[in-house]
Amino acid sequence: MEIRPLKSEEFEASLSLSEYAFKYKVTGEERVETKLKFKPERVWGAFEDEVLGAQLTLLPLQVYIQGRAVPMGGIAGVSTWPENRRQGLVAKLLSHTLQTMNEAGQTLSFLHPFLIPFYRKFGWEVYCEYKKYSIPVDKFPRKTEIQGTVKRDSAGLDTIEELYSRFAAEYNGTLQRDTDWWKRSVLDDQTHHCVFYSKLGDPEGYVLYKIINNELIIDEFIYLNEVAHQGLWTFLANHDSMITGASLKQVPSDDILPYLLPDPRIPQENYPYFMGRIVNAQRFVENFTFRPITNRESRTLYIDDEHAPWNNGLWLWTVSEDGAATLSRVEGEKASADLNCTIGTLTVLLLGYKRPGELARYGQLKANPAGLEWLEKVIPQAKTALFDFF
């Protein structure tokens, strides 16, 4: 078996596999356009006798971690012919792309799982979730008199980009979008936007929405303060003669809108979303900012990561008074470690999706009392989100 990037002349083989695996068909002009956008160097294939048996796409992306952009390898389009399934092709592809990401300096990898238990075996773990709301128009937030204005379908993309970046940087794991991503993956001809401006004329929030079958479909609701939040809802409530309600999707999990409604009893759903994985633990930890502590302290950490052997094993984890950290390999057995977890558990701990005590309580993190207390002390509180799909 050979694993390599595809060649441009292998477009049809790649598309045929995707069409079969994901049950869709690309025809006519759309097929021509898809071929023009095909980037074979991003598609990795597993070949037997030069026949493509499985593939995945590796996207070079950036995500916000602690307000800073971090290189991330996004995995998408994982597909296999049915006659090639359960032969380990995808496992070999994933292991190969982990090595590729590590060499490229991508310290994180994210993917949207077709089956969460499958990707957990390879070190990815659920790192974020989102809420979905369905709000009948008679349960909308109350209209308010605000100091500011809302303008519809008139703002430039640079304004919306700036607002998104400021909002997204407050979460760990959100995508840093470039202009091409906005045009290709976020906006389309059906999407309306409205922007809230303060009384001084500063943009402070926006909504991306559509009106479909007498319903507001709200794709993104971004705001920097409560005035903008109320102003945008007042604008949406002014559609009351045109709609029966609103559907909000991919709302951050820390959102408390239902509590703020006159009647909070609305249909709502929490949905586990993307999975994340630290690709290089040493590099990630040493570029992460921990809580400042009184004295420089160290604990031993055993990382279970059979698919990225450069992470697997015992480490000395040191955090200094200013929150800087080092991770150094040491000799020793797993049983001697102060802390012991899989790479997936370490990922959700550092991103802030779960806390150490919570994971220790349910057996996901093994720690002695001093190690657990130290970990709770040095890992900062954070929140996670992702508003995109790939």
Short mmCIF file of C-alpha atoms in Angstrom, two decimals:
data_model
loop_
_atom_site.label_atom_id
_atom_site.label_comp_id
_atom_site.label_asym_id
_atom_site.label_seq_id
_atom_site.Cartn_x
_atom_site.Cartn_y
_atom_site.Cartn_z
CA MET A 1 0.00 0.00 0.00
CA GLU A 2 1.15 3.53 -0.81
CA ILE A 3 0.03 6.71 0.97
CA ARG A 4 0.66 9.95 -0.93
CA PRO A 5 -0.96 13.22 -2.02
CA LEU A 6 -3.15 12.93 -5.09
CA LYS A 7 -2.14 14.15 -8.52
CA SER A 8 -4.20 16.62 -10.53
CA GLU A 9 -5.14 13.90 -13.03
CA GLU A 10 -6.70 11.89 -10.18
CA PHE A 11 -9.54 14.38 -9.71
CA GLU A 12 -12.19 12.05 -11.17
CA ALA A 13 -11.12 9.13 -8.98
CA SER A 14 -11.25 11.35 -5.90
CA LEU A 15 -14.62 12.88 -6.74
CA SER A 16 -16.15 9.51 -7.60
CA LEU A 17 -15.15 8.15 -4.20
CA SER A 18 -16.57 11.23 -2.43
CA GLU A 19 -19.82 11.05 -4.40
CA TYR A 20 -20.28 7.39 -3.50
CA ALA A 21 -19.31 7.71 0.16
CA PHE A 22 -21.33 10.86 0.88
CA LYS A 23 -24.26 10.04 -1.44
CA TYR A 24 -24.32 13.07 -3.71
CA LYS A 25 -23.68 13.83 -7.38
CA VAL A 26 -21.83 16.73 -8.99
CA THR A 27 -22.84 17.39 -12.58
CA GLY A 28 -22.51 19.94 -15.37
CA GLU A 29 -20.99 23.33 -14.60
CA GLU A 30 -20.68 22.50 -10.91
CA ARG A 31 -18.36 19.61 -11.79
CA VAL A 32 -16.17 21.92 -13.89
CA GLU A 33 -16.02 24.45 -11.04
CA THR A 34 -15.20 21.71 -8.53
CA LYS A 35 -12.32 20.57 -10.72
CA LEU A 36 -10.95 24.13 -10.91
CA LYS A 37 -10.96 24.34 -7.10
CA PHE A 38 -9.41 20.89 -6.65
CA LYS A 39 -6.17 21.06 -4.68
CA PRO A 40 -4.61 17.61 -5.03
CA GLU A 41 -1.75 18.39 -2.67
CA ARG A 42 -4.28 18.62 0.19
CA VAL A 43 -5.89 15.24 -0.52
CA TRP A 44 -4.07 12.20 0.83
CA GLY A 45 -4.90 8.81 -0.64
CA ALA A 46 -4.23 5.20 0.20
CA PHE A 47 -3.46 3.28 -3.00
CA GLU A 48 -3.20 -0.40 -3.83
CA ASP A 49 -1.66 -1.00 -7.25
CA GLU A 50 -2.28 2.69 -8.08
CA VAL A 51 -6.02 2.30 -7.35
CA LEU A 52 -7.43 4.80 -4.83
CA GLY A 53 -8.97 2.90 -1.92
CA ALA A 54 -9.40 5.63 0.73
CA GLN A 55 -8.78 9.36 1.06
CA LEU A 56 -8.98 12.36 3.32
CA THR A 57 -8.41 16.09 2.93
CA LEU A 58 -5.95 17.91 5.18
CA LEU A 59 -6.71 21.63 5.41
CA PRO A 60 -4.10 24.13 6.66
CA LEU A 61 -6.16 26.30 9.01
CA GLN A 62 -5.69 28.55 12.04
CA VAL A 63 -7.77 28.55 15.22
CA TYR A 64 -7.91 30.87 18.20
CA ILE A 65 -6.36 29.55 21.40
CA GLN A 66 -6.19 32.05 24.28
CA GLY A 67 -6.86 34.83 21.76
CA ARG A 68 -3.92 33.88 19.53
CA ALA A 69 -3.99 32.14 16.16
CA VAL A 70 -2.52 28.62 16.27
CA PRO A 71 -1.83 26.39 13.22
CA MET A 72 -4.38 23.58 12.96
CA GLY A 73 -4.77 20.69 10.55
CA GLY A 74 -8.42 20.27 9.62
CA ILE A 75 -9.36 16.78 8.49
CA ALA A 76 -12.32 16.46 6.14
CA GLY A 77 -13.74 14.19 3.46
CA VAL A 78 -12.59 10.90 5.01
CA SER A 79 -13.95 8.27 2.64
CA THR A 80 -13.39 4.62 1.66
CA TRP A 81 -14.90 2.33 -0.94
CA PRO A 82 -17.09 -0.31 0.78
CA GLU A 83 -14.90 -3.14 -0.51
CA ASN A 84 -11.91 -1.49 1.20
CA ARG A 85 -13.52 -0.89 4.58
CA ARG A 86 -12.34 -2.57 7.78
CA GLN A 87 -8.92 -3.11 6.28
CA GLY A 88 -7.18 -0.38 8.27
CA LEU A 89 -6.78 2.07 5.38
CA VAL A 90 -8.27 5.03 7.26
CA ALA A 91 -6.23 4.19 10.36
CA LYS A 92 -3.05 4.29 8.28
CA LEU A 93 -4.13 7.54 6.62
CA LEU A 94 -4.80 9.17 10.00
CA SER A 95 -1.46 8.06 11.41
CA HIS A 96 0.30 9.35 8.30
CA THR A 97 -1.43 12.72 8.41
CA LEU A 98 -0.58 13.09 12.11
CA GLN A 99 3.08 12.78 11.11
CA THR A 100 2.53 15.27 8.28
CA MET A 101 0.85 17.78 10.61
CA ASN A 102 3.60 17.40 13.17
CA GLU A 103 6.27 18.10 10.57
CA ALA A 104 4.28 21.14 9.36
CA GLY A 105 4.10 22.62 12.88
CA GLN A 106 0.32 22.17 13.21
CA THR A 107 -0.04 21.60 16.95
CA LEU A 108 -3.77 20.86 16.78
CA SER A 109 -6.10 18.89 14.54
CA PHE A 110 -9.89 19.17 14.33
CA LEU A 111 -12.48 17.09 12.51
CA HIS A 112 -16.23 16.55 12.33
CA PRO A 113 -16.80 12.87 13.14
CA PHE A 114 -19.16 10.58 11.30
CA LEU A 115 -18.83 8.37 14.40
CA ILE A 116 -17.34 9.73 17.64
CA PRO A 117 -16.17 6.34 19.04
CA PHE A 118 -14.18 5.66 15.85
CA TYR A 119 -12.08 8.82 16.09
CA ARG A 120 -11.65 8.52 19.86
CA LYS A 121 -9.54 5.43 19.15
CA PHE A 122 -7.06 7.68 17.32
CA GLY A 123 -6.83 10.40 19.96
CA TRP A 124 -9.48 12.90 18.86
CA GLU A 125 -12.00 13.94 21.51
CA VAL A 126 -15.13 16.11 21.54
CA TYR A 127 -13.96 19.61 22.44
CA CYS A 128 -17.02 21.79 21.86
CA GLU A 129 -20.77 21.74 21.58
CA TYR A 130 -23.40 24.15 20.40
CA LYS A 131 -26.98 24.99 21.21
CA LYS A 132 -29.95 25.23 18.85
CA TYR A 133 -33.02 27.31 19.66
CA SER A 134 -36.47 27.51 18.08
CA ILE A 135 -38.21 30.67 19.28
CA PRO A 136 -41.84 31.41 18.34
CA VAL A 137 -42.27 35.07 17.45
CA ASP A 138 -44.46 35.70 20.51
CA LYS A 139 -41.57 34.60 22.76
CA PHE A 140 -38.90 36.83 21.23
CA PRO A 141 -36.93 39.09 23.58
CA ARG A 142 -38.81 42.29 24.30
CA LYS A 143 -38.19 45.20 21.95
CA THR A 144 -36.16 47.94 23.60
CA GLU A 145 -35.35 51.57 22.97
CA ILE A 146 -31.62 51.68 22.45
CA GLN A 147 -28.96 54.26 21.73
CA GLY A 148 -27.70 53.13 18.35
CA THR A 149 -28.82 52.01 14.91
CA VAL A 150 -29.09 48.83 12.88
CA LYS A 151 -28.25 48.88 9.18
CA ARG A 152 -29.25 46.05 6.88
CA ASP A 153 -27.26 44.64 3.95
CA SER A 154 -24.93 47.61 3.74
CA ALA A 155 -21.79 46.79 5.74
CA GLY A 156 -18.56 45.79 4.07
CA LEU A 157 -17.05 42.38 4.70
CA ASP A 158 -14.17 44.01 6.56
CA THR A 159 -16.61 45.26 9.23
CA ILE A 160 -18.17 41.83 9.72
CA GLU A 161 -14.76 40.15 9.72
CA GLU A 162 -13.50 42.46 12.46
CA LEU A 163 -16.55 41.83 14.66
CA TYR A 164 -16.32 38.08 14.17
CA SER A 165 -12.61 38.03 15.03
CA ARG A 166 -13.15 39.96 18.26
CA PHE A 167 -15.99 37.68 19.32
CA ALA A 168 -14.35 34.42 18.21
CA ALA A 169 -11.07 35.19 19.96
CA GLU A 170 -12.91 34.97 23.31
CA TYR A 171 -13.27 31.22 22.76
CA ASN A 172 -10.78 28.41 22.31
CA GLY A 173 -11.09 26.46 19.08
CA THR A 174 -12.86 28.99 16.85
CA LEU A 175 -11.65 29.34 13.29
CA GLN A 176 -9.63 32.32 12.14
CA ARG A 177 -11.38 33.04 8.84
CA ASP A 178 -9.68 34.59 5.84
CA THR A 179 -11.60 36.44 3.12
CA ASP A 180 -11.74 33.39 0.86
CA TRP A 181 -13.28 31.32 3.67
CA TRP A 182 -15.93 33.98 4.25
CA LYS A 183 -16.91 34.02 0.59
CA ARG A 184 -16.72 30.27 0.05
CA SER A 185 -18.01 28.82 3.31
CA VAL A 186 -19.98 31.47 5.24
CA LEU A 187 -21.79 33.86 2.93
CA ASP A 188 -24.03 33.12 -0.05
CA ASP A 189 -26.55 34.93 -2.23
CA GLN A 190 -29.44 34.13 0.13
CA THR A 191 -27.76 35.47 3.27
CA HIS A 192 -28.79 38.85 4.67
CA HIS A 193 -26.77 40.69 7.27
CA CYS A 194 -27.52 43.46 9.72
CA VAL A 195 -24.99 45.38 11.78
CA PHE A 196 -25.57 47.26 15.02
CA TYR A 197 -23.75 50.59 15.39
CA SER A 198 -23.38 52.43 18.69
CA LYS A 199 -24.47 56.06 19.02
CA LEU A 200 -20.85 56.94 18.25
CA GLY A 201 -21.02 54.98 15.01
CA ASP A 202 -18.89 52.02 16.08
CA PRO A 203 -19.97 48.57 14.82
CA GLU A 204 -20.69 46.32 17.81
CA GLY A 205 -22.52 43.29 16.48
CA TYR A 206 -24.07 41.58 13.49
CA VAL A 207 -26.51 38.87 12.49
CA LEU A 208 -26.33 36.63 9.41
CA TYR A 209 -29.79 35.36 8.53
CA LYS A 210 -32.19 34.10 5.89
CA ILE A 211 -35.99 34.13 5.67
CA ILE A 212 -37.23 30.70 4.62
CA ASN A 213 -40.82 29.43 4.87
CA ASN A 214 -41.85 32.36 7.10
CA GLU A 215 -39.03 31.70 9.54
CA LEU A 216 -35.87 33.59 10.39
CA ILE A 217 -32.94 31.22 9.99
CA ILE A 218 -30.14 32.82 12.01
CA ASP A 219 -26.74 31.45 11.05
CA GLU A 220 -24.63 33.75 13.23
CA PHE A 221 -25.49 36.16 16.02
CA ILE A 222 -22.35 38.05 17.08
CA TYR A 223 -22.31 40.89 19.61
CA LEU A 224 -19.70 42.63 21.72
CA ASN A 225 -21.99 43.95 24.47
CA GLU A 226 -25.54 43.74 25.76
CA VAL A 227 -26.65 46.97 24.04
CA ALA A 228 -25.75 45.47 20.67
CA HIS A 229 -27.48 42.22 21.68
CA GLN A 230 -30.72 44.03 22.49
CA GLY A 231 -30.50 46.27 19.44
CA LEU A 232 -30.11 43.34 17.07
CA TRP A 233 -33.00 41.46 18.69
CA THR A 234 -35.21 44.52 18.38
CA PHE A 235 -34.40 44.60 14.65
CA LEU A 236 -35.24 40.89 14.32
CA ALA A 237 -38.48 41.33 16.30
CA ASN A 238 -39.58 43.97 13.79
CA HIS A 239 -40.06 41.10 11.32
CA ASP A 240 -43.03 39.93 13.43
CA SER A 241 -45.59 40.52 10.66
CA MET A 242 -43.52 38.42 8.21
CA ILE A 243 -42.52 35.39 10.27
CA THR A 244 -43.76 32.78 12.71
CA GLY A 245 -40.50 32.43 14.60
CA ALA A 246 -36.73 32.12 14.48
CA SER A 247 -34.32 29.23 14.40
CA LEU A 248 -30.85 29.86 15.84
CA LYS A 249 -28.13 27.31 15.19
CA GLN A 250 -24.56 26.87 16.41
CA VAL A 251 -25.11 29.10 19.41
CA PRO A 252 -22.13 28.99 21.84
CA SER A 253 -22.69 26.58 24.72
CA ASP A 254 -22.25 29.36 27.32
CA ASP A 255 -25.17 31.36 25.88
CA ILE A 256 -28.00 32.13 28.35
CA LEU A 257 -30.61 33.59 25.98
CA PRO A 258 -33.48 31.32 27.16
CA TYR A 259 -33.08 32.63 30.71
CA LEU A 260 -33.40 36.21 29.41
CA LEU A 261 -36.61 35.56 27.48
CA PRO A 262 -40.00 36.55 28.89
CA ASP A 263 -40.87 32.84 28.68
CA PRO A 264 -37.78 30.58 28.65
CA ARG A 265 -39.73 27.45 27.69
CA ILE A 266 -38.62 27.14 24.09
CA PRO A 267 -37.37 24.09 22.16
CA GLN A 268 -33.61 23.90 22.61
CA GLU A 269 -30.93 21.33 21.99
CA ASN A 270 -27.30 20.79 22.98
CA TYR A 271 -25.26 19.09 20.28
CA PRO A 272 -21.72 17.70 20.67
CA TYR A 273 -19.94 19.07 17.63
CA PHE A 274 -16.29 18.91 16.51
CA MET A 275 -13.49 16.76 17.86
CA GLY A 276 -9.98 18.04 18.57
CA ARG A 277 -6.60 16.54 19.18
CA ILE A 278 -3.22 17.89 20.24
CA VAL A 279 -0.75 16.85 17.56
CA ASN A 280 2.43 17.78 19.45
CA ALA A 281 1.99 17.94 23.23
CA GLN A 282 5.38 19.48 24.00
CA ARG A 283 4.98 22.26 21.48
CA PHE A 284 1.40 22.97 22.49
CA VAL A 285 2.11 23.10 26.23
CA GLU A 286 5.19 25.28 25.80
CA ASN A 287 3.19 27.82 23.77
CA PHE A 288 0.26 27.86 26.21
CA THR A 289 -0.14 30.39 29.01
CA PHE A 290 -1.02 28.88 32.38
CA ARG A 291 -2.20 30.65 35.51
CA PRO A 292 0.62 32.41 37.36
CA ILE A 293 1.59 30.61 40.57
CA THR A 294 3.55 31.54 43.66
CA ASN A 295 6.48 29.22 43.02
CA ARG A 296 7.83 27.31 40.05
CA GLU A 297 6.40 23.80 40.34
CA SER A 298 6.58 20.52 38.45
CA ARG A 299 4.52 17.37 38.15
CA THR A 300 5.02 14.21 36.12
CA LEU A 301 2.52 13.47 33.36
CA TYR A 302 2.10 10.22 31.45
CA ILE A 303 0.46 10.68 28.05
CA ASP A 304 -1.12 7.71 26.28
CA ASP A 305 -0.86 8.34 22.54
CA GLU A 306 -0.09 5.25 20.49
CA HIS A 307 -0.76 6.99 17.16
CA ALA A 308 1.70 9.86 17.76
CA PRO A 309 4.69 8.22 19.47
CA TRP A 310 6.44 11.56 19.92
CA ASN A 311 3.77 12.33 22.57
CA ASN A 312 3.57 8.91 24.20
CA GLY A 313 5.32 8.39 27.53
CA LEU A 314 6.38 10.14 30.73
CA TRP A 315 7.03 13.88 30.89
CA LEU A 316 8.08 16.41 33.51
CA TRP A 317 5.62 19.30 33.32
CA THR A 318 6.89 22.52 34.87
CA VAL A 319 4.96 25.80 35.24
CA SER A 320 6.82 28.95 36.30
CA GLU A 321 5.64 31.91 38.34
CA ASP A 322 4.60 33.82 35.20
CA GLY A 323 2.57 30.95 33.72
CA ALA A 324 5.16 29.78 31.17
CA ALA A 325 5.61 26.01 30.91
CA THR A 326 8.04 23.37 29.78
CA LEU A 327 7.44 19.71 29.01
CA SER A 328 10.54 17.50 29.16
CA ARG A 329 10.84 13.75 28.61
CA VAL A 330 11.91 11.72 31.62
CA GLU A 331 12.47 8.04 32.34
CA GLY A 332 9.91 6.22 34.42
CA GLU A 333 6.80 4.06 34.48
CA LYS A 334 3.20 5.05 34.03
CA ALA A 335 2.38 3.98 37.58
CA SER A 336 4.81 6.55 39.00
CA ALA A 337 3.20 9.56 37.28
CA ASP A 338 1.38 12.27 39.21
CA LEU A 339 -1.00 12.61 36.27
CA ASN A 340 -2.01 10.08 33.63
CA CYS A 341 -4.35 10.58 30.69
CA THR A 342 -4.87 10.05 26.98
CA ILE A 343 -3.97 12.72 24.44
CA GLY A 344 -7.70 13.33 23.93
CA THR A 345 -8.24 14.06 27.62
CA LEU A 346 -5.24 16.38 27.67
CA THR A 347 -6.72 18.21 24.68
CA VAL A 348 -10.09 18.95 26.28
CA LEU A 349 -8.41 19.93 29.55
CA LEU A 350 -6.16 22.53 27.94
CA LEU A 351 -8.81 23.87 25.58
CA GLY A 352 -11.10 24.37 28.58
CA TYR A 353 -14.00 22.13 27.57
CA LYS A 354 -13.75 20.10 30.80
CA ARG A 355 -12.07 20.68 34.16
CA PRO A 356 -9.51 18.34 35.81
CA GLY A 357 -11.67 17.50 38.83
CA GLU A 358 -14.60 16.64 36.60
CA LEU A 359 -12.58 14.26 34.42
CA ALA A 360 -10.84 12.69 37.43
CA ARG A 361 -14.21 12.05 39.05
CA TYR A 362 -15.31 9.95 36.10
CA GLY A 363 -12.02 8.14 35.55
CA GLN A 364 -10.89 10.01 32.44
CA LEU A 365 -7.90 11.46 34.30
CA LYS A 366 -5.86 9.53 36.84
CA ALA A 367 -4.13 11.79 39.35
CA ASN A 368 -2.81 11.74 42.87
CA PRO A 369 -4.36 14.39 45.16
CA ALA A 370 -1.41 16.79 44.90
CA GLY A 371 -1.25 16.43 41.13
CA LEU A 372 -4.98 17.06 40.70
CA GLU A 373 -4.90 20.11 42.96
CA TRP A 374 -1.94 21.50 40.99
CA LEU A 375 -3.66 20.94 37.66
CA GLU A 376 -6.83 22.70 38.82
CA LYS A 377 -4.65 25.60 39.94
CA VAL A 378 -2.59 26.07 36.76
CA ILE A 379 -5.11 25.44 33.95
CA PRO A 380 -7.10 28.63 33.28
CA GLN A 381 -10.87 28.65 32.97
CA ALA A 382 -11.90 28.91 29.31
CA LYS A 383 -14.77 28.30 26.96
CA THR A 384 -14.83 26.54 23.60
CA ALA A 385 -16.82 27.02 20.41
CA LEU A 386 -16.78 26.57 16.66
CA PHE A 387 -19.12 28.32 14.24
CA ASP A 388 -17.89 26.65 11.06
CA PHE A 389 -17.94 23.29 9.31
CA PHE A 390 -15.46 21.50 7.12
#
